[in-house]
PDB file of C-alpha atoms and ligand atoms in Angstrom:
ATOM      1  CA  UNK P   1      -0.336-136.419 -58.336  1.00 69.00           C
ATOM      2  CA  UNK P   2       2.421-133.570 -58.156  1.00 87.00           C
ATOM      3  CA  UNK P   3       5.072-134.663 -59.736  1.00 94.00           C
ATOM      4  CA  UNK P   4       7.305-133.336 -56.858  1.00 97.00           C
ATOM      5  CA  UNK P   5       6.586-135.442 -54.046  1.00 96.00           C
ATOM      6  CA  UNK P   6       9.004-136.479 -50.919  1.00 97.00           C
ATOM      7  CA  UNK P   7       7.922-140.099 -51.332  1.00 97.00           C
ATOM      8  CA  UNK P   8       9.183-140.770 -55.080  1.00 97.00           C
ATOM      9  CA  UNK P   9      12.117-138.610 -54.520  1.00 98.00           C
ATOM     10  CA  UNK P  10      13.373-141.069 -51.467  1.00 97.00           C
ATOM     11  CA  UNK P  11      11.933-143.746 -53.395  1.00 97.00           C
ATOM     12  CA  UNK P  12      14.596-143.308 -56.514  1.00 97.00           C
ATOM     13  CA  UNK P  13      17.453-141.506 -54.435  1.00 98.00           C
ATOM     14  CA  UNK P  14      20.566-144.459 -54.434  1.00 98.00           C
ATOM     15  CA  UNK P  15      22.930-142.154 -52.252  1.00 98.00           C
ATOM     16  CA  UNK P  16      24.831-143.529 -49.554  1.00 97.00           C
ATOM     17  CA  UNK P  17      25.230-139.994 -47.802  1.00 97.00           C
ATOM     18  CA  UNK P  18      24.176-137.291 -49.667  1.00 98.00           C
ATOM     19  CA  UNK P  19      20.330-136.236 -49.884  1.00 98.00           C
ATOM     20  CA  UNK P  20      19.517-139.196 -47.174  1.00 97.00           C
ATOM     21  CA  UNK P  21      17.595-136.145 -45.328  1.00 97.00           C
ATOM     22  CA  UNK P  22      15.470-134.246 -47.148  1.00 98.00           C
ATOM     23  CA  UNK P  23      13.028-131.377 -46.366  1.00 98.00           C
ATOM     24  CA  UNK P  24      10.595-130.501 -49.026  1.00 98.00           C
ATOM     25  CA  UNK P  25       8.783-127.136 -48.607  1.00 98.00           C
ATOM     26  CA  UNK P  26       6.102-125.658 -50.373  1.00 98.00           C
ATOM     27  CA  UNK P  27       7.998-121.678 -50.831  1.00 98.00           C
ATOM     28  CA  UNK P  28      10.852-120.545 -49.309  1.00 98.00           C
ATOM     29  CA  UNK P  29      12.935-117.343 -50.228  1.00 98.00           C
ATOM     30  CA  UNK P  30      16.126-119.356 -51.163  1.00 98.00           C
ATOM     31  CA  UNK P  31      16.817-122.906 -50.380  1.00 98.00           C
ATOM     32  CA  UNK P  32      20.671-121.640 -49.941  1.00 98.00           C
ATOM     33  CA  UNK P  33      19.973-119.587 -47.326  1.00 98.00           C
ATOM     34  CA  UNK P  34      17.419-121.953 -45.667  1.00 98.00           C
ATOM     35  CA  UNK P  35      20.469-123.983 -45.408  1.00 98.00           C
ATOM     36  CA  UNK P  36      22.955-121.290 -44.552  1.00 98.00           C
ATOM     37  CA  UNK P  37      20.556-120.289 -42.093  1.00 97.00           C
ATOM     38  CA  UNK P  38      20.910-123.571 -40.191  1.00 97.00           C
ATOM     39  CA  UNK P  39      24.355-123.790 -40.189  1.00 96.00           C
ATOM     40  CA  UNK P  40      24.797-120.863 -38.631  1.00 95.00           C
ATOM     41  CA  UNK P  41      22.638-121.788 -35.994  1.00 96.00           C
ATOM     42  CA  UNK P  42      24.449-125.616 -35.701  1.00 93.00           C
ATOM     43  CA  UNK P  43      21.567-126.723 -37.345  1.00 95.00           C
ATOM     44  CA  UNK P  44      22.281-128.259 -40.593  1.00 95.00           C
ATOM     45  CA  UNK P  45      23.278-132.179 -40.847  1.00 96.00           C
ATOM     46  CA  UNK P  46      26.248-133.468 -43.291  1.00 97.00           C
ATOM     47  CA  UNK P  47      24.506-134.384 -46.676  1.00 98.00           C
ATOM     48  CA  UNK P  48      20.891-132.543 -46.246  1.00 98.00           C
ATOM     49  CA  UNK P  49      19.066-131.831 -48.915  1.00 98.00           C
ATOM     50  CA  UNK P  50      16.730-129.031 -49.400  1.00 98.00           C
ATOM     51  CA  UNK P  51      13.618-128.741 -51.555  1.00 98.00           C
ATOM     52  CA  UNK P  52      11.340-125.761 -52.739  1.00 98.00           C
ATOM     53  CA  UNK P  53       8.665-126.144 -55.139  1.00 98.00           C
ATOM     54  CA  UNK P  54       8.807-121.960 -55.194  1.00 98.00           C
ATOM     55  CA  UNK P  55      11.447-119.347 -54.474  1.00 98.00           C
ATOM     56  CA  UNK P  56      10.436-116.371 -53.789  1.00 98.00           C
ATOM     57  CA  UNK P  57      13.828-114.761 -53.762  1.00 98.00           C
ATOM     58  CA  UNK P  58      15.860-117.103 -55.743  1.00 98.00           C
ATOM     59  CA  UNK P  59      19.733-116.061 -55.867  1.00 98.00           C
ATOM     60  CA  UNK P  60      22.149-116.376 -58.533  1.00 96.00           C
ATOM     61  CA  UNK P  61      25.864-115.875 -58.975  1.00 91.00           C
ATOM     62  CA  UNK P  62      27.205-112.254 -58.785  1.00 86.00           C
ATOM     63  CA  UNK P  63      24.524-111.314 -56.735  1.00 90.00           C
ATOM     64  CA  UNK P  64      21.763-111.727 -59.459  1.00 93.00           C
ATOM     65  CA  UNK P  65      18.308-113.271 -58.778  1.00 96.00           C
ATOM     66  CA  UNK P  66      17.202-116.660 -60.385  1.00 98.00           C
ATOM     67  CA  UNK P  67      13.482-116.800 -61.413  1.00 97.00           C
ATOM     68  CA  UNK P  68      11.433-119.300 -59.168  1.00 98.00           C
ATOM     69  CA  UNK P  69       8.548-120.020 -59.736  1.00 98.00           C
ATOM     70  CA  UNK P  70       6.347-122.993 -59.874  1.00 97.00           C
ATOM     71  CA  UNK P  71       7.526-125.573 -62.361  1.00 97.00           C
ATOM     72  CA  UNK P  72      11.175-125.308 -61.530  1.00 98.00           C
ATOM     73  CA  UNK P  73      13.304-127.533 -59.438  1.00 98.00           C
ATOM     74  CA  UNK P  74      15.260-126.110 -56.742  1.00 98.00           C
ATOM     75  CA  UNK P  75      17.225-127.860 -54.574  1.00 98.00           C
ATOM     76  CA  UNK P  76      20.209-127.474 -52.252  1.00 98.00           C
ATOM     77  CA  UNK P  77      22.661-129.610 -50.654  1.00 98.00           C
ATOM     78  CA  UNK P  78      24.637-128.912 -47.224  1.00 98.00           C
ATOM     79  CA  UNK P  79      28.412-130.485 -47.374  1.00 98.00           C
ATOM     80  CA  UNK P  80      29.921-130.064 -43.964  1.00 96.00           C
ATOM     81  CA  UNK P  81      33.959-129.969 -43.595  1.00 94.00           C
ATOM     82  CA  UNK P  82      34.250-130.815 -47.330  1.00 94.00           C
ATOM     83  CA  UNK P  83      37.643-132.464 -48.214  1.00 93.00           C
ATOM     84  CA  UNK P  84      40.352-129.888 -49.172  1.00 90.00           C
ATOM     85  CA  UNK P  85      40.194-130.617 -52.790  1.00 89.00           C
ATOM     86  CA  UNK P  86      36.538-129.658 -52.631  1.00 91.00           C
ATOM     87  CA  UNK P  87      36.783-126.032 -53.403  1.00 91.00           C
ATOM     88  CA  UNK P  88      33.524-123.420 -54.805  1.00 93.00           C
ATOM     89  CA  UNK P  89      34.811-123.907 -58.575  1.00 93.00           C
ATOM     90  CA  UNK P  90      35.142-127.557 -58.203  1.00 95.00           C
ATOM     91  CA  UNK P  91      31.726-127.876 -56.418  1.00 97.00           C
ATOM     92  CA  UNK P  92      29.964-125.686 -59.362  1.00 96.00           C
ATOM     93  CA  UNK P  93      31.380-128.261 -61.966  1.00 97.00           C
ATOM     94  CA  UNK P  94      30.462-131.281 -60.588  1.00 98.00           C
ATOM     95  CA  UNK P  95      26.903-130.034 -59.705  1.00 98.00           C
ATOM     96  CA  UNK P  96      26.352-128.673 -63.132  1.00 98.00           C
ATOM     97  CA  UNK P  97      27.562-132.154 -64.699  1.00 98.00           C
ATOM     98  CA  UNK P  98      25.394-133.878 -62.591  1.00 98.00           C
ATOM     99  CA  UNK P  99      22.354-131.733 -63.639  1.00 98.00           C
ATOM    100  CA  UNK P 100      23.791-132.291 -67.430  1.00 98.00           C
ATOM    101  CA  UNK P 101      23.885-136.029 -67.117  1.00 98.00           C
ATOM    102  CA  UNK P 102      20.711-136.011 -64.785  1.00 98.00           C
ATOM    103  CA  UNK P 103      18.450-134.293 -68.466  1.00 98.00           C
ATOM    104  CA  UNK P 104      20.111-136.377 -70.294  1.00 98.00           C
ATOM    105  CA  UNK P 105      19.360-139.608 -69.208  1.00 98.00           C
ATOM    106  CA  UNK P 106      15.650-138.781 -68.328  1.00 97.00           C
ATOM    107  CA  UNK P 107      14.865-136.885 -71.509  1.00 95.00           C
ATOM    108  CA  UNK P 108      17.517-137.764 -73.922  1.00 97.00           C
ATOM    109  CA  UNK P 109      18.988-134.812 -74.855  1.00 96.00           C
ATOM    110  CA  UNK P 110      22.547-133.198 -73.329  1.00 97.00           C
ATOM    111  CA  UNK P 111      22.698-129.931 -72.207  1.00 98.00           C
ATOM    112  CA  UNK P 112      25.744-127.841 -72.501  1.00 97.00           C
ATOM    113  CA  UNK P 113      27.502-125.887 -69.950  1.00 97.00           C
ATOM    114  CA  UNK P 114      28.672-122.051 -69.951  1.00 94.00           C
ATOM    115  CA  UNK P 115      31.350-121.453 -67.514  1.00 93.00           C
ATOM    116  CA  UNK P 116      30.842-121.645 -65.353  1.00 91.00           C
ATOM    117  CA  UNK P 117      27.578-122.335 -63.455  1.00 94.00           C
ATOM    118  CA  UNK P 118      24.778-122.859 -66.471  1.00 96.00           C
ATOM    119  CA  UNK P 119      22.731-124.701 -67.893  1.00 98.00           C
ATOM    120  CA  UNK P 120      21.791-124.611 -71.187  1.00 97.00           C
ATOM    121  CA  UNK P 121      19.736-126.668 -74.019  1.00 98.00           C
ATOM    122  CA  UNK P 122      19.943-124.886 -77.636  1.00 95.00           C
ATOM    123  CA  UNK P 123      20.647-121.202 -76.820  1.00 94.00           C
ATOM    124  CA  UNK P 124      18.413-120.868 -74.120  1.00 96.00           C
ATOM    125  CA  UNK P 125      19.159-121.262 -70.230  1.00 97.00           C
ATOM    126  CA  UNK P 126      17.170-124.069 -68.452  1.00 98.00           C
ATOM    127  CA  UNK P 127      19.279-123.967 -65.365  1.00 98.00           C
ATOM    128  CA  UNK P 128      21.852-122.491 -62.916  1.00 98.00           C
ATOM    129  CA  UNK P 129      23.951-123.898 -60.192  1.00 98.00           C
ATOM    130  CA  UNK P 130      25.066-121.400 -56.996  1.00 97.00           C
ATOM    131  CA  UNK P 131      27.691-122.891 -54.465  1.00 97.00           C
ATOM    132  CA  UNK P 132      28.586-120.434 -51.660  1.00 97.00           C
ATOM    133  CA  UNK P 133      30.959-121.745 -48.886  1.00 95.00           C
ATOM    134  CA  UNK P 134      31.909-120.627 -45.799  1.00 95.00           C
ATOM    135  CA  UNK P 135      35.671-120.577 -44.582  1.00 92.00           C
ATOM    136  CA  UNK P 136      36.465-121.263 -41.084  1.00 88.00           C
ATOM    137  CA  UNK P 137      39.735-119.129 -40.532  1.00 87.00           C
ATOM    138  CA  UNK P 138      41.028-121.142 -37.253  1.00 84.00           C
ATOM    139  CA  UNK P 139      41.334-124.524 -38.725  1.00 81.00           C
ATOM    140  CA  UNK P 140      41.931-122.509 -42.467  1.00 86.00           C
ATOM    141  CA  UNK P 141      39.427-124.777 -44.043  1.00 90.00           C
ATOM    142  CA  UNK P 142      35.934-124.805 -45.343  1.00 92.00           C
ATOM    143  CA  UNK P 143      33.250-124.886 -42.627  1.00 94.00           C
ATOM    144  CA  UNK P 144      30.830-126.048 -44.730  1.00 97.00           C
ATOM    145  CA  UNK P 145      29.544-125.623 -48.617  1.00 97.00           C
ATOM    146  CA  UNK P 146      26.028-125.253 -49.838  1.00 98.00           C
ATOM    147  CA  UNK P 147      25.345-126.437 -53.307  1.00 98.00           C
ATOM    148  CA  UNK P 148      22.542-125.235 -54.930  1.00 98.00           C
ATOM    149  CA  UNK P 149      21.110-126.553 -58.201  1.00 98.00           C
ATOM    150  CA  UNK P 150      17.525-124.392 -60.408  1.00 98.00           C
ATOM    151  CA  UNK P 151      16.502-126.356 -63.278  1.00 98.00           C
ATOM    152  CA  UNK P 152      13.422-124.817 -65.231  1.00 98.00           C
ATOM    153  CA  UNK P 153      11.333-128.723 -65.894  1.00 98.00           C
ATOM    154  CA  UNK P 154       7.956-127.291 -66.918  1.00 97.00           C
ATOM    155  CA  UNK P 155       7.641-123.666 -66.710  1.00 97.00           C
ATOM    156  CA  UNK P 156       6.021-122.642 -69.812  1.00 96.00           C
ATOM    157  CA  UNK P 157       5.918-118.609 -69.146  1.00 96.00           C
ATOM    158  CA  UNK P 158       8.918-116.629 -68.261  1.00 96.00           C
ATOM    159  CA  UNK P 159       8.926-112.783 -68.085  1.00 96.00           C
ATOM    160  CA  UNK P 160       9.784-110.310 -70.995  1.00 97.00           C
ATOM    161  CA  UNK P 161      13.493-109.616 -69.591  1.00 96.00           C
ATOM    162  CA  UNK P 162      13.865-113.493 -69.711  1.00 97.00           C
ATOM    163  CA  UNK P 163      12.041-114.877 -72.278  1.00 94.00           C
ATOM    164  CA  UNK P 164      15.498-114.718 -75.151  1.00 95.00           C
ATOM    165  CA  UNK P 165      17.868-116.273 -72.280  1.00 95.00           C
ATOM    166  CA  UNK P 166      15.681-118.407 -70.277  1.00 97.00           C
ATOM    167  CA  UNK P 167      13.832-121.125 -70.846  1.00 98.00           C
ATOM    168  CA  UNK P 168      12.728-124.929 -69.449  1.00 98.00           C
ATOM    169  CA  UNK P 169      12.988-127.984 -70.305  1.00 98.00           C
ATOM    170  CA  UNK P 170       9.478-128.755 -71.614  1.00 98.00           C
ATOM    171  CA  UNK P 171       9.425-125.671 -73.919  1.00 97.00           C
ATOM    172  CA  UNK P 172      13.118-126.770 -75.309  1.00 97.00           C
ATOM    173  CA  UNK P 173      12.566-130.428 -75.793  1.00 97.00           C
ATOM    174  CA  UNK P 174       8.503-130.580 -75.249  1.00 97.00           C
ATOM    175  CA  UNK P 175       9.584-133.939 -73.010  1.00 97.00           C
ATOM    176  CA  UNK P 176       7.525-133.206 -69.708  1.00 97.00           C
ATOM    177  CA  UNK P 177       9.673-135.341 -66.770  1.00 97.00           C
ATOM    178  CA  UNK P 178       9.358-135.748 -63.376  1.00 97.00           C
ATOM    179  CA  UNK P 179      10.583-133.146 -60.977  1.00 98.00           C
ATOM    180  CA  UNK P 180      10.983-136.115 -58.220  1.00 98.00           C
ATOM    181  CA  UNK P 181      12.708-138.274 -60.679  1.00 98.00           C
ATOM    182  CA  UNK P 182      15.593-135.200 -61.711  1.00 98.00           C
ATOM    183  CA  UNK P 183      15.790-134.733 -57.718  1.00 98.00           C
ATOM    184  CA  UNK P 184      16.655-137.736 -57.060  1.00 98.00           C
ATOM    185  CA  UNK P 185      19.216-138.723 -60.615  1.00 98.00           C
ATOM    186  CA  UNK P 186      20.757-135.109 -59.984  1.00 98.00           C
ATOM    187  CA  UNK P 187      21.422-136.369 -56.364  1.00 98.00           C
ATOM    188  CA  UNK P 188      22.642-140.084 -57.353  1.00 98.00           C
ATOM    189  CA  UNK P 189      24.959-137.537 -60.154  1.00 98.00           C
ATOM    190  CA  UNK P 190      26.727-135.139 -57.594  1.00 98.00           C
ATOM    191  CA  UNK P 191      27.284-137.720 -54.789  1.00 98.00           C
ATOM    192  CA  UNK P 192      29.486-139.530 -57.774  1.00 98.00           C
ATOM    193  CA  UNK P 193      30.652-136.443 -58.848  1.00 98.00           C
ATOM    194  CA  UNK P 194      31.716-135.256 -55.294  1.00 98.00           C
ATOM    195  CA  UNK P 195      34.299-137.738 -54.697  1.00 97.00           C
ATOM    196  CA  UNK P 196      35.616-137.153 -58.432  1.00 96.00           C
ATOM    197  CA  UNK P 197      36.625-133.651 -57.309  1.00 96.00           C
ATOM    198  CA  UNK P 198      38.770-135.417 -54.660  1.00 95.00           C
ATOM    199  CA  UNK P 199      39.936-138.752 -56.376  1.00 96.00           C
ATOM    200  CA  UNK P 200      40.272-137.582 -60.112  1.00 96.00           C
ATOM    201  CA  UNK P 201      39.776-133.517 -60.136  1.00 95.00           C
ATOM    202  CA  UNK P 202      41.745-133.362 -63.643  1.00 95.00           C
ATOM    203  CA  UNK P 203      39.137-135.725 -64.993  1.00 97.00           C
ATOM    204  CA  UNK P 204      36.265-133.838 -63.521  1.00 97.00           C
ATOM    205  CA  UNK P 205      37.902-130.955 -65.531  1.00 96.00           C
ATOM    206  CA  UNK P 206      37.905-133.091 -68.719  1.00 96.00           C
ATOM    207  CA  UNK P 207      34.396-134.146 -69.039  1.00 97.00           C
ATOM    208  CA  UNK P 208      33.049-130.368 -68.106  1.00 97.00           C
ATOM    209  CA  UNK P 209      35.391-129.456 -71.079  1.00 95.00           C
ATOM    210  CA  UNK P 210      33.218-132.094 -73.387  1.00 96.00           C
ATOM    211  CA  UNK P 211      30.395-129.973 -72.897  1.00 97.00           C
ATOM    212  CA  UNK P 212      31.763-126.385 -72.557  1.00 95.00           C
ATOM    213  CA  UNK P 213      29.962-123.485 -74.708  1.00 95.00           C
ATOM    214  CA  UNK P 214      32.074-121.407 -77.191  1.00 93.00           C
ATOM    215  CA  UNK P 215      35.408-123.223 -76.299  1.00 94.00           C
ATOM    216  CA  UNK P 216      37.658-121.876 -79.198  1.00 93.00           C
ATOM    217  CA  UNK P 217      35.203-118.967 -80.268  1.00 93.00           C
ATOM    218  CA  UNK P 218      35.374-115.410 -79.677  1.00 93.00           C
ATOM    219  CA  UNK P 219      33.959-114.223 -76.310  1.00 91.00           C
ATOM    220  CA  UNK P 220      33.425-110.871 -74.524  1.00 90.00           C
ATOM    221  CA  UNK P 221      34.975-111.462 -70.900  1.00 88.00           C
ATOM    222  CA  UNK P 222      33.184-108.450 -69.072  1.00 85.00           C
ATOM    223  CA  UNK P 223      34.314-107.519 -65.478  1.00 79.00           C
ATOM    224  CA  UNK P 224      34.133-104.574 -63.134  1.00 75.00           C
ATOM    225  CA  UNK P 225      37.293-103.607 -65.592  1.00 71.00           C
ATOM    226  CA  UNK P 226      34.859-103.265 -68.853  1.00 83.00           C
ATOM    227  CA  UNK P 227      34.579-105.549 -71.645  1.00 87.00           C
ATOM    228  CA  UNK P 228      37.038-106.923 -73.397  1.00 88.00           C
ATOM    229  CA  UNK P 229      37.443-109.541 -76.400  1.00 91.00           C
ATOM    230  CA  UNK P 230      38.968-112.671 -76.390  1.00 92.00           C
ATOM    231  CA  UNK P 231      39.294-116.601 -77.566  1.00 93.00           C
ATOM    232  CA  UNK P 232      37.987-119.141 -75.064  1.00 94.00           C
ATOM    233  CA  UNK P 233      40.895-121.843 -74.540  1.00 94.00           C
ATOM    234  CA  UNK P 234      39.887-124.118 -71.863  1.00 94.00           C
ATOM    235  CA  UNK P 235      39.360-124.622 -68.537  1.00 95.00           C
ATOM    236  CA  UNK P 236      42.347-125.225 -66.226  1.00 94.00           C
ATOM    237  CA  UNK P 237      42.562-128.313 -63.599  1.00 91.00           C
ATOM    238  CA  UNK P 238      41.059-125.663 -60.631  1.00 90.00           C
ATOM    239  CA  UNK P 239      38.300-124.925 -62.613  1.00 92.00           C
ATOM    240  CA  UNK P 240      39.181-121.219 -63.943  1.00 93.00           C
ATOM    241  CA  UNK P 241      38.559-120.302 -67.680  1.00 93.00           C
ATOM    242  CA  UNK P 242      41.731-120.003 -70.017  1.00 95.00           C
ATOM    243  CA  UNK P 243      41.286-116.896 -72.380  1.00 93.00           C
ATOM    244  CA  UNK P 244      43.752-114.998 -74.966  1.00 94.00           C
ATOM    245  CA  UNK P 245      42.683-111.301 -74.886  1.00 91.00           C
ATOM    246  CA  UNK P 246      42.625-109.906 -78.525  1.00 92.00           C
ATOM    247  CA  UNK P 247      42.986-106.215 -77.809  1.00 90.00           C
ATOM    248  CA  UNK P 248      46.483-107.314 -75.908  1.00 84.00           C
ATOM    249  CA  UNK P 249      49.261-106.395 -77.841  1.00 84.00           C
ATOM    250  CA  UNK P 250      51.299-109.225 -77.219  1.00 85.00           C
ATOM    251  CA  UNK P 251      49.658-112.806 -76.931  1.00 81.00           C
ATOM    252  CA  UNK P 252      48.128-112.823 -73.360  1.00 82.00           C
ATOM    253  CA  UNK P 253      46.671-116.225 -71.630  1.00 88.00           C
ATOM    254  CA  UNK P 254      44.807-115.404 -68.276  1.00 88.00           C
ATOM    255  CA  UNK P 255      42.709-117.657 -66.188  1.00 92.00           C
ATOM    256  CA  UNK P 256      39.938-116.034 -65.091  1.00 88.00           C
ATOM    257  CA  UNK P 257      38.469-117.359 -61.273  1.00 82.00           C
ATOM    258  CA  UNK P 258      34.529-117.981 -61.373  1.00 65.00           C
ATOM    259  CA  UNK P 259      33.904-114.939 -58.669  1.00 57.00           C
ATOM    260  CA  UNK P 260      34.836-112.236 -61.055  1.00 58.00           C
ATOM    261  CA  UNK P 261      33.606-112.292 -64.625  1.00 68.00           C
ATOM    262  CA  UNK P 262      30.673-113.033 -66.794  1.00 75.00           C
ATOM    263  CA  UNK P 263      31.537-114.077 -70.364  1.00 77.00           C
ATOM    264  CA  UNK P 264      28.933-113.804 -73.351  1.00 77.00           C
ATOM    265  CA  UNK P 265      29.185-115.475 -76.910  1.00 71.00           C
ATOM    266  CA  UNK P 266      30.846-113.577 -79.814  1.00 53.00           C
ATOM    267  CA  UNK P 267      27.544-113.074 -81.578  1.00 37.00           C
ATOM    268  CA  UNK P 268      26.566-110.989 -77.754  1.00 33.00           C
ATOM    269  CA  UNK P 269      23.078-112.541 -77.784  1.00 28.00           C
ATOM    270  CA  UNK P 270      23.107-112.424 -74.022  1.00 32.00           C
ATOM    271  CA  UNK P 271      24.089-116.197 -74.191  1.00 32.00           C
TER     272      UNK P 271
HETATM  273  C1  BTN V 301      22.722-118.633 -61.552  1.00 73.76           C
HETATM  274  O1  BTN V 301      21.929-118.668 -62.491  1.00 73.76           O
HETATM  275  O2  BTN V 301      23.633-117.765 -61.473  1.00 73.76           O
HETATM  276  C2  BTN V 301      22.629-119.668 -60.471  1.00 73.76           C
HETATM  277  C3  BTN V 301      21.203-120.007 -60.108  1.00 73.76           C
HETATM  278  C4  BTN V 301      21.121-120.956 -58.936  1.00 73.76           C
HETATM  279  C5  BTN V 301      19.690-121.175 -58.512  1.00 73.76           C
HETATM  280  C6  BTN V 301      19.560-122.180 -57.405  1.00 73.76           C
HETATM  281  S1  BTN V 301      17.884-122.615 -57.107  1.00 73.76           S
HETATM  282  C7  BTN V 301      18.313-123.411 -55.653  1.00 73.76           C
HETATM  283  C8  BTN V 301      19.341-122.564 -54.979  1.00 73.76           C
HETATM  284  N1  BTN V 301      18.740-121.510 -54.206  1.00 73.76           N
HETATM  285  C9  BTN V 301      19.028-120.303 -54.666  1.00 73.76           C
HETATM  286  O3  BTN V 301      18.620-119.224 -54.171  1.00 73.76           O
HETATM  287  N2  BTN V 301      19.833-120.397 -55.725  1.00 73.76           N
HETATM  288  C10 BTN V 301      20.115-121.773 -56.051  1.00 73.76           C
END
């Protein structure tokens, strides 16, 4: 039987809101915009969640692509008229802890997080999380928020540009689980996780911290500005990365928002 399968995902799914519809499709360009799609048109209920066992145009953050094909997990959630507290940055942190905690408990092993949307198991990538919101401007709120979650499960191939970032979970930990099982633990995860961004947002904070790659270690933070070097410090309670630039001539701490930069390890391994 496929291992992704719209009766074992609502058979382990423990959510009292979120992911209580689901669509599962076959291929779809981007289960964010299937979503967006529908909200535009008035479409789109509170809490659905969207399935593709392929993408064929799988998006990433800063307008990059995110390589879909089958194997992979991708899944989106639509959050209409999130609470105020409930902002993109916030949204990317609790989805990529519930991912975290999601491989861990099936497979034993915890990934770690880059800042500020992957997912990673060693050095290599296994996963990505894209939120993209939509601000109404007359009630100078958030319409609505899609949160998207790609986890590589059991693709064993990825392409030569990909093949020393990317990887899945089978070829990191050779544990094969199910792609309905992660749907539904990932979705049991972020409905927790959710209202943790609006009861306890510094705590949130905290246990994405735990698992943060490079914190204290020498980064490249590389913008539309150039590259430049500096030490990793923290996270701050919105969800924007702490750095000290090293070329500064005095000691400078920024906080750098999760639309603007990519950061890479000191070693510059593409990591
Ligand atoms: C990244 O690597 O920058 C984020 C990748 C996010 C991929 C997921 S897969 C489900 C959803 N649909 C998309 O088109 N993107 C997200």
């Amino acid at each position: 039987m496929d291992d992704l399968d719209l009766g074992q995902i609502s058979g382990h799914i423990n959510t009292s809101w979120l992911g209580r519809t689901i669509v599962l499709v076959g291929s779809v360009d981007s289960t964010n915009s299937w979503l967006k799609e529908r909200a535009e048109e008035g479409r789109a209920k509170d809490g659905t969640l969207v399935i593709s066992k392929v993408q064929t145009g799988g998006r990433g953050r800063l307008g990059r692509s995110f390589h879909s094909p089958e194997g992979g997990l991708y899944m989106s959630f639509f959050i209409r008229k999130p609470d105020m507290k409930m902002d993109t940055s916030l949204a990317t942190i609790a989805a990529a802890i519930s991912a975290r905690d999601a491989i861990h408990e099936l497979c034993g092993i915890r990934p770690r997080l880059k800042w500020v949307n992957d997912v990673y198991i060693g050095d290599r990538k296994v996963g990505g999380i894209l939120v993209e919101g939509k601000f109404d401007p007359v009630g100078r709120t958030m319409d609505h928020l899609v949160i998207g979650i790609g986890i590589n499960v059991t693709t064993e191939e990825f392409p030569e540009e990909l093949k020393d970032i990317a990887s899945s979970i089978v070829n990191e930990t050779g544990i094969r689980i199910s792609r309905s099982l992660l749907c539904a633990r990932i979705a049991d995860n972020l409905e927790k996780m959710l209202r943790e961004t609006i009861e306890d947002p510094e705590g949130l904070v905290e246990d994405y911290k735990g698992s943060l790659m490079y914190i204290g270690h020498e980064i490249t933070v590389s913008s539309g500005g150039g590259v430049r070097p500096a030490r990793l410090v923290g996270v701050d309670r919105k969800g924007g990365l702490v750095v000290r630039y090293l070329d500064a001539e005095y000691e400078v701490t920024s906080v750098i928002s999760s639309g603007e930069v990519t950061i890479r390890g000191g070693s510059g391994n593409g990591a």
